[in-house]
Amino acid sequence: GNSVTQMEGPVTLSEEAFLTINCTYTATGYPSLFWYVQYPGEGLQLLLKATKADDKGSNKGFEATYRKETTSFHLEKGSVQVSDSAVYFCALSPNSGNTPLVFGKGTRLSVIA
Amino acid sequence: DTEVTQTPKHLVMGMTNKKSLKCEQHMGHRAMYWYKQKAKKPPELMFVYSYEKLSINESVPSRFSPECPNSSLLNLHLHALQPEDSALYLCASSQGGQGANEQYFGPGTRLTVT
């Protein structure tokens, strides 16, 4: 079956630190991969996506590369800000019609000044 | 415009009340979703509508009743809820059909059942 595994949080970093949140997946076929971010009290926002192997998704300084050989889609940012404090969800879509997204459990990030 | 709107933002209801949550999108998406999210958990899928027809019901209790009046609107009718149904209810939409299922989420309705 399809599944997503994220590193357990919470992750606490100082401002301007480097961020990595690990995500690995199990899927049949060639899924699309996503990172969503949820700020306190809000819904989920699509942060970035990649639809095929070796694609790099990027947005707001965040990046993730679709690595088929390691079945990974790790999220990185070179210099985090306090405003990046949120919960980050890795997700996959099996690319077969309206098959629902499969979410990881989420990683809470706290950035301190 | 990638906006999905939801009303109300907050809702408090008693166990004998009937209420409805509303969701709207104007992106021309043909798939719409209801999720339930408890604190510190990922969203859990409840229902999927594809081309205005219910395509997935994840064994949700009948006290939750979805409705899709047209391709832009999605409702969730609530009746005789339990306190454990208190959660954030999220609506999402996607293009539908084959291919990448990139979903766009609304801000959610925070529901409290007393």
PDB file of C-alpha atoms in Angstrom:
ATOM      1  CA  GLY A   1       0.000   0.000   0.000  1.00  0.00           C
ATOM      2  CA  ASN A   2       0.870   3.665   0.000  1.00  0.00           C
ATOM      3  CA  SER A   3       2.393   5.326   3.043  1.00  0.00           C
ATOM      4  CA  VAL A   4       4.454   8.331   4.090  1.00  0.00           C
ATOM      5  CA  THR A   5       6.885   8.455   6.988  1.00  0.00           C
ATOM      6  CA  GLN A   6       8.098  11.760   8.411  1.00  0.00           C
ATOM      7  CA  MET A   7      10.629  12.459  11.097  1.00  0.00           C
ATOM      8  CA  GLU A   8       9.017  12.892  14.488  1.00  0.00           C
ATOM      9  CA  GLY A   9       8.973  16.356  15.922  1.00  0.00           C
ATOM     10  CA  PRO A  10       8.901  18.752  17.448  1.00  0.00           C
ATOM     11  CA  VAL A  11      11.892  20.421  15.848  1.00  0.00           C
ATOM     12  CA  THR A  12      13.190  23.570  17.520  1.00  0.00           C
ATOM     13  CA  LEU A  13      15.694  25.769  15.691  1.00  0.00           C
ATOM     14  CA  SER A  14      17.207  29.177  16.144  1.00  0.00           C
ATOM     15  CA  GLU A  15      16.516  31.820  13.551  1.00  0.00           C
ATOM     16  CA  GLU A  16      18.761  31.539  10.449  1.00  0.00           C
ATOM     17  CA  ALA A  17      19.504  27.855  11.137  1.00  0.00           C
ATOM     18  CA  PHE A  18      19.381  25.242   8.376  1.00  0.00           C
ATOM     19  CA  LEU A  19      16.259  23.100   8.274  1.00  0.00           C
ATOM     20  CA  THR A  20      15.827  19.535   7.100  1.00  0.00           C
ATOM     21  CA  ILE A  21      12.637  17.552   7.627  1.00  0.00           C
ATOM     22  CA  ASN A  22      12.944  13.992   6.403  1.00  0.00           C
ATOM     23  CA  CYS A  23      10.191  12.284   4.439  1.00  0.00           C
ATOM     24  CA  THR A  24      10.212   8.835   2.872  1.00  0.00           C
ATOM     25  CA  TYR A  25       7.418   7.096   1.077  1.00  0.00           C
ATOM     26  CA  THR A  26       6.162   3.723  -0.059  1.00  0.00           C
ATOM     27  CA  ALA A  27       4.014   3.610  -3.151  1.00  0.00           C
ATOM     28  CA  THR A  28       3.116   1.507  -6.134  1.00  0.00           C
ATOM     29  CA  GLY A  29       3.819   3.188  -9.431  1.00  0.00           C
ATOM     30  CA  TYR A  30       5.008   6.769  -9.672  1.00  0.00           C
ATOM     31  CA  PRO A  31       3.265   9.057  -7.215  1.00  0.00           C
ATOM     32  CA  SER A  32       3.333  12.822  -7.033  1.00  0.00           C
ATOM     33  CA  LEU A  33       4.786  14.241  -3.826  1.00  0.00           C
ATOM     34  CA  PHE A  34       3.806  17.317  -1.841  1.00  0.00           C
ATOM     35  CA  TRP A  35       4.719  19.351   1.185  1.00  0.00           C
ATOM     36  CA  TYR A  36       1.903  21.159   2.945  1.00  0.00           C
ATOM     37  CA  VAL A  37       2.286  23.697   5.752  1.00  0.00           C
ATOM     38  CA  GLN A  38      -0.255  24.465   8.460  1.00  0.00           C
ATOM     39  CA  TYR A  39       0.173  27.637  10.484  1.00  0.00           C
ATOM     40  CA  PRO A  40      -1.511  27.812  13.898  1.00  0.00           C
ATOM     41  CA  GLY A  41      -5.281  28.051  13.618  1.00  0.00           C
ATOM     42  CA  GLU A  42      -5.309  27.735   9.831  1.00  0.00           C
ATOM     43  CA  GLY A  43      -5.924  25.190   7.098  1.00  0.00           C
ATOM     44  CA  LEU A  44      -3.247  23.463   5.047  1.00  0.00           C
ATOM     45  CA  GLN A  45      -1.375  25.382   2.373  1.00  0.00           C
ATOM     46  CA  LEU A  46       0.394  23.703  -0.496  1.00  0.00           C
ATOM     47  CA  LEU A  47       4.056  24.616  -0.055  1.00  0.00           C
ATOM     48  CA  LEU A  48       5.645  22.760  -2.972  1.00  0.00           C
ATOM     49  CA  LYS A  49       5.272  19.728  -5.175  1.00  0.00           C
ATOM     50  CA  ALA A  50       7.127  17.351  -7.485  1.00  0.00           C
ATOM     51  CA  THR A  51       5.461  15.080  -9.978  1.00  0.00           C
ATOM     52  CA  LYS A  52       8.301  12.883 -11.235  1.00  0.00           C
ATOM     53  CA  ALA A  53      11.704  11.574 -10.251  1.00  0.00           C
ATOM     54  CA  ASP A  54      14.491  14.168  -9.932  1.00  0.00           C
ATOM     55  CA  ASP A  55      12.002  17.055  -9.969  1.00  0.00           C
ATOM     56  CA  LYS A  56      12.803  19.778  -7.465  1.00  0.00           C
ATOM     57  CA  GLY A  57       9.906  21.676  -5.933  1.00  0.00           C
ATOM     58  CA  SER A  58      10.649  25.070  -4.434  1.00  0.00           C
ATOM     59  CA  ASN A  59       8.736  27.927  -2.828  1.00  0.00           C
ATOM     60  CA  LYS A  60       9.451  30.659  -0.254  1.00  0.00           C
ATOM     61  CA  GLY A  61      13.035  29.434   0.177  1.00  0.00           C
ATOM     62  CA  PHE A  62      11.975  25.836   0.806  1.00  0.00           C
ATOM     63  CA  GLU A  63      13.119  23.033  -1.504  1.00  0.00           C
ATOM     64  CA  ALA A  64      12.551  19.314  -1.859  1.00  0.00           C
ATOM     65  CA  THR A  65      13.828  16.893  -4.485  1.00  0.00           C
ATOM     66  CA  TYR A  66      11.955  13.767  -5.576  1.00  0.00           C
ATOM     67  CA  ARG A  67      14.479  10.938  -5.116  1.00  0.00           C
ATOM     68  CA  LYS A  68      13.132   7.720  -6.565  1.00  0.00           C
ATOM     69  CA  GLU A  69      16.220   5.685  -5.705  1.00  0.00           C
ATOM     70  CA  THR A  70      15.866   6.472  -1.989  1.00  0.00           C
ATOM     71  CA  THR A  71      12.061   6.988  -2.079  1.00  0.00           C
ATOM     72  CA  SER A  72      12.539  10.308  -0.317  1.00  0.00           C
ATOM     73  CA  PHE A  73      11.319  13.904  -0.521  1.00  0.00           C
ATOM     74  CA  HIS A  74      13.163  15.745   2.236  1.00  0.00           C
ATOM     75  CA  LEU A  75      12.230  19.365   2.906  1.00  0.00           C
ATOM     76  CA  GLU A  76      15.078  21.882   3.288  1.00  0.00           C
ATOM     77  CA  LYS A  77      15.502  25.570   3.917  1.00  0.00           C
ATOM     78  CA  GLY A  78      18.800  27.343   4.232  1.00  0.00           C
ATOM     79  CA  SER A  79      17.819  29.964   6.804  1.00  0.00           C
ATOM     80  CA  VAL A  80      14.613  29.660   8.799  1.00  0.00           C
ATOM     81  CA  GLN A  81      12.648  32.560  10.238  1.00  0.00           C
ATOM     82  CA  VAL A  82      10.338  32.804  13.228  1.00  0.00           C
ATOM     83  CA  SER A  83       7.461  33.063  10.749  1.00  0.00           C
ATOM     84  CA  ASP A  84       8.248  29.535   9.489  1.00  0.00           C
ATOM     85  CA  SER A  85       6.991  28.078  12.772  1.00  0.00           C
ATOM     86  CA  ALA A  86       4.224  25.694  11.728  1.00  0.00           C
ATOM     87  CA  VAL A  87       3.384  22.048  11.182  1.00  0.00           C
ATOM     88  CA  TYR A  88       4.714  20.542   7.960  1.00  0.00           C
ATOM     89  CA  PHE A  89       3.030  17.557   6.288  1.00  0.00           C
ATOM     90  CA  CYS A  90       4.570  15.406   3.593  1.00  0.00           C
ATOM     91  CA  ALA A  91       1.987  13.774   1.310  1.00  0.00           C
ATOM     92  CA  LEU A  92       1.756  11.631  -1.780  1.00  0.00           C
ATOM     93  CA  SER A  93      -0.817  11.192  -4.486  1.00  0.00           C
ATOM     94  CA  PRO A  94      -0.876   7.882  -6.332  1.00  0.00           C
ATOM     95  CA  ASN A  95      -1.766   9.667  -9.593  1.00  0.00           C
ATOM     96  CA  SER A  96      -4.773   7.488 -10.263  1.00  0.00           C
ATOM     97  CA  GLY A  97      -7.800   9.709 -10.533  1.00  0.00           C
ATOM     98  CA  ASN A  98      -9.293  11.050  -7.343  1.00  0.00           C
ATOM     99  CA  THR A  99      -7.381   8.719  -5.070  1.00  0.00           C
ATOM    100  CA  PRO A 100      -6.999  10.639  -1.855  1.00  0.00           C
ATOM    101  CA  LEU A 101      -3.757  12.102  -0.607  1.00  0.00           C
ATOM    102  CA  VAL A 102      -1.757  10.001   1.835  1.00  0.00           C
ATOM    103  CA  PHE A 103      -0.321  12.189   4.593  1.00  0.00           C
ATOM    104  CA  GLY A 104       2.583  11.738   6.920  1.00  0.00           C
ATOM    105  CA  LYS A 105       1.967  12.415  10.600  1.00  0.00           C
ATOM    106  CA  GLY A 106       3.332  15.954  10.434  1.00  0.00           C
ATOM    107  CA  THR A 107       6.383  17.643  11.928  1.00  0.00           C
ATOM    108  CA  ARG A 108       5.999  20.644  14.193  1.00  0.00           C
ATOM    109  CA  LEU A 109       8.693  23.273  13.705  1.00  0.00           C
ATOM    110  CA  SER A 110       9.357  26.004  16.220  1.00  0.00           C
ATOM    111  CA  VAL A 111      11.834  28.732  15.324  1.00  0.00           C
ATOM    112  CA  ILE A 112      13.084  30.928  18.137  1.00  0.00           C
ATOM    113  CA  ALA A 113      14.630  34.375  17.779  1.00  0.00           C
TER     114      ALA A 113
ATOM    115  CA  ASP B   1      -6.948  32.273  -7.673  1.00  0.00           C
ATOM    116  CA  THR B   2      -6.384  29.170  -5.553  1.00  0.00           C
ATOM    117  CA  GLU B   3      -8.872  30.005  -2.843  1.00  0.00           C
ATOM    118  CA  VAL B   4     -11.246  27.663  -1.093  1.00  0.00           C
ATOM    119  CA  THR B   5     -13.597  29.386   1.333  1.00  0.00           C
ATOM    120  CA  GLN B   6     -15.363  27.830   4.302  1.00  0.00           C
ATOM    121  CA  THR B   7     -18.089  29.101   6.575  1.00  0.00           C
ATOM    122  CA  PRO B   8     -18.488  29.447   9.441  1.00  0.00           C
ATOM    123  CA  LYS B   9     -14.990  29.786  10.850  1.00  0.00           C
ATOM    124  CA  HIS B  10     -16.109  28.646  14.284  1.00  0.00           C
ATOM    125  CA  LEU B  11     -19.192  26.688  15.344  1.00  0.00           C
ATOM    126  CA  VAL B  12     -20.425  25.599  18.759  1.00  0.00           C
ATOM    127  CA  MET B  13     -23.364  23.233  18.797  1.00  0.00           C
ATOM    128  CA  GLY B  14     -25.204  21.031  21.220  1.00  0.00           C
ATOM    129  CA  MET B  15     -25.683  17.335  20.697  1.00  0.00           C
ATOM    130  CA  THR B  16     -29.302  17.801  19.601  1.00  0.00           C
ATOM    131  CA  ASN B  17     -28.648  20.609  17.130  1.00  0.00           C
ATOM    132  CA  LYS B  18     -28.622  20.498  13.353  1.00  0.00           C
ATOM    133  CA  LYS B  19     -26.079  22.663  11.578  1.00  0.00           C
ATOM    134  CA  SER B  20     -24.296  22.819   8.232  1.00  0.00           C
ATOM    135  CA  LEU B  21     -20.777  23.615   7.128  1.00  0.00           C
ATOM    136  CA  LYS B  22     -20.271  25.230   3.751  1.00  0.00           C
ATOM    137  CA  CYS B  23     -17.392  25.178   1.304  1.00  0.00           C
ATOM    138  CA  GLU B  24     -16.969  26.987  -2.008  1.00  0.00           C
ATOM    139  CA  GLN B  25     -14.334  27.085  -4.738  1.00  0.00           C
ATOM    140  CA  HIS B  26     -14.220  28.894  -8.061  1.00  0.00           C
ATOM    141  CA  MET B  27     -11.203  27.230  -9.621  1.00  0.00           C
ATOM    142  CA  GLY B  28     -13.262  24.979 -11.876  1.00  0.00           C
ATOM    143  CA  HIS B  29     -12.196  21.967  -9.849  1.00  0.00           C
ATOM    144  CA  ARG B  30     -14.342  18.868 -10.237  1.00  0.00           C
ATOM    145  CA  ALA B  31     -13.285  16.993  -7.102  1.00  0.00           C
ATOM    146  CA  MET B  32     -14.070  18.178  -3.588  1.00  0.00           C
ATOM    147  CA  TYR B  33     -13.209  16.667  -0.231  1.00  0.00           C
ATOM    148  CA  TRP B  34     -14.135  16.812   3.450  1.00  0.00           C
ATOM    149  CA  TYR B  35     -11.479  16.077   6.050  1.00  0.00           C
ATOM    150  CA  LYS B  36     -11.583  15.956   9.839  1.00  0.00           C
ATOM    151  CA  GLN B  37      -8.484  17.004  11.745  1.00  0.00           C
ATOM    152  CA  LYS B  38      -7.892  16.459  15.447  1.00  0.00           C
ATOM    153  CA  ALA B  39      -5.199  18.351  17.311  1.00  0.00           C
ATOM    154  CA  LYS B  40      -1.636  17.357  16.449  1.00  0.00           C
ATOM    155  CA  LYS B  41      -2.815  14.846  13.821  1.00  0.00           C
ATOM    156  CA  PRO B  42      -2.885  14.848  10.032  1.00  0.00           C
ATOM    157  CA  PRO B  43      -6.218  15.354   8.272  1.00  0.00           C
ATOM    158  CA  GLU B  44      -8.419  12.261   8.011  1.00  0.00           C
ATOM    159  CA  LEU B  45     -10.432  11.877   4.836  1.00  0.00           C
ATOM    160  CA  MET B  46     -14.207  11.701   5.279  1.00  0.00           C
ATOM    161  CA  PHE B  47     -15.784  12.105   1.831  1.00  0.00           C
ATOM    162  CA  VAL B  48     -14.805  12.680  -1.794  1.00  0.00           C
ATOM    163  CA  TYR B  49     -17.079  14.084  -4.469  1.00  0.00           C
ATOM    164  CA  SER B  50     -16.077  13.688  -8.086  1.00  0.00           C
ATOM    165  CA  TYR B  51     -18.105  15.507 -10.729  1.00  0.00           C
ATOM    166  CA  GLU B  52     -20.784  16.166  -8.095  1.00  0.00           C
ATOM    167  CA  LYS B  53     -21.189  12.510  -7.231  1.00  0.00           C
ATOM    168  CA  LEU B  54     -20.097  10.911  -3.984  1.00  0.00           C
ATOM    169  CA  SER B  55     -17.177   8.651  -4.867  1.00  0.00           C
ATOM    170  CA  ILE B  56     -15.624   7.890  -1.484  1.00  0.00           C
ATOM    171  CA  ASN B  57     -17.186   7.626   1.968  1.00  0.00           C
ATOM    172  CA  GLU B  58     -14.622   6.553   4.517  1.00  0.00           C
ATOM    173  CA  SER B  59     -17.166   4.765   6.733  1.00  0.00           C
ATOM    174  CA  VAL B  60     -18.249   8.041   8.285  1.00  0.00           C
ATOM    175  CA  PRO B  61     -21.169   7.864  10.780  1.00  0.00           C
ATOM    176  CA  SER B  62     -24.535   8.895   9.357  1.00  0.00           C
ATOM    177  CA  ARG B  63     -24.706  11.907  11.680  1.00  0.00           C
ATOM    178  CA  PHE B  64     -22.445  13.514   9.042  1.00  0.00           C
ATOM    179  CA  SER B  65     -24.249  13.985   5.728  1.00  0.00           C
ATOM    180  CA  PRO B  66     -22.433  15.510   2.747  1.00  0.00           C
ATOM    181  CA  GLU B  67     -24.090  17.291  -0.135  1.00  0.00           C
ATOM    182  CA  CYS B  68     -22.715  18.699  -3.373  1.00  0.00           C
ATOM    183  CA  PRO B  69     -25.367  21.011  -4.887  1.00  0.00           C
ATOM    184  CA  ASN B  70     -23.133  21.994  -7.810  1.00  0.00           C
ATOM    185  CA  SER B  71     -19.524  21.835  -8.917  1.00  0.00           C
ATOM    186  CA  SER B  72     -18.532  24.866  -6.821  1.00  0.00           C
ATOM    187  CA  LEU B  73     -20.267  24.079  -3.550  1.00  0.00           C
ATOM    188  CA  LEU B  74     -19.919  21.402  -0.917  1.00  0.00           C
ATOM    189  CA  ASN B  75     -21.911  21.168   2.280  1.00  0.00           C
ATOM    190  CA  LEU B  76     -21.601  18.993   5.358  1.00  0.00           C
ATOM    191  CA  HIS B  77     -24.813  18.604   7.338  1.00  0.00           C
ATOM    192  CA  LEU B  78     -24.397  17.790  10.998  1.00  0.00           C
ATOM    193  CA  HIS B  79     -26.988  16.206  13.275  1.00  0.00           C
ATOM    194  CA  ALA B  80     -26.867  14.612  16.725  1.00  0.00           C
ATOM    195  CA  LEU B  81     -23.111  14.949  17.017  1.00  0.00           C
ATOM    196  CA  GLN B  82     -21.055  13.701  19.920  1.00  0.00           C
ATOM    197  CA  PRO B  83     -18.409  15.633  21.883  1.00  0.00           C
ATOM    198  CA  GLU B  84     -15.704  13.492  20.274  1.00  0.00           C
ATOM    199  CA  ASP B  85     -16.717  14.995  16.909  1.00  0.00           C
ATOM    200  CA  SER B  86     -15.187  18.284  18.012  1.00  0.00           C
ATOM    201  CA  ALA B  87     -12.383  18.990  15.547  1.00  0.00           C
ATOM    202  CA  LEU B  88     -11.245  21.180  12.677  1.00  0.00           C
ATOM    203  CA  TYR B  89     -13.204  20.336   9.518  1.00  0.00           C
ATOM    204  CA  LEU B  90     -11.339  21.052   6.325  1.00  0.00           C
ATOM    205  CA  CYS B  91     -12.651  21.260   2.809  1.00  0.00           C
ATOM    206  CA  ALA B  92     -10.365  20.789  -0.186  1.00  0.00           C
ATOM    207  CA  SER B  93     -10.663  20.710  -3.953  1.00  0.00           C
ATOM    208  CA  SER B  94      -8.621  19.398  -6.850  1.00  0.00           C
ATOM    209  CA  GLN B  95      -8.845  19.397 -10.599  1.00  0.00           C
ATOM    210  CA  GLY B  96     -10.248  15.885 -10.765  1.00  0.00           C
ATOM    211  CA  GLY B  97      -9.740  13.221 -13.374  1.00  0.00           C
ATOM    212  CA  GLN B  98      -6.460  11.416 -13.932  1.00  0.00           C
ATOM    213  CA  GLY B  99      -3.085  12.770 -12.981  1.00  0.00           C
ATOM    214  CA  ALA B 100      -1.568  14.578 -10.009  1.00  0.00           C
ATOM    215  CA  ASN B 101      -4.102  15.065  -7.256  1.00  0.00           C
ATOM    216  CA  GLU B 102      -2.931  18.459  -6.045  1.00  0.00           C
ATOM    217  CA  GLN B 103      -5.421  19.577  -3.441  1.00  0.00           C
ATOM    218  CA  TYR B 104      -6.156  23.085  -2.227  1.00  0.00           C
ATOM    219  CA  PHE B 105      -7.519  23.468   1.271  1.00  0.00           C
ATOM    220  CA  GLY B 106      -9.825  25.960   2.886  1.00  0.00           C
ATOM    221  CA  PRO B 107      -9.109  27.547   6.277  1.00  0.00           C
ATOM    222  CA  GLY B 108     -11.386  25.118   8.070  1.00  0.00           C
ATOM    223  CA  THR B 109     -14.309  25.279  10.478  1.00  0.00           C
ATOM    224  CA  ARG B 110     -13.440  24.791  14.143  1.00  0.00           C
ATOM    225  CA  LEU B 111     -16.348  22.762  15.529  1.00  0.00           C
ATOM    226  CA  THR B 112     -17.047  22.334  19.224  1.00  0.00           C
ATOM    227  CA  VAL B 113     -19.810  19.952  20.314  1.00  0.00           C
ATOM    228  CA  THR B 114     -21.093  20.538  23.843  1.00  0.00           C
TER     229      THR B 114
END
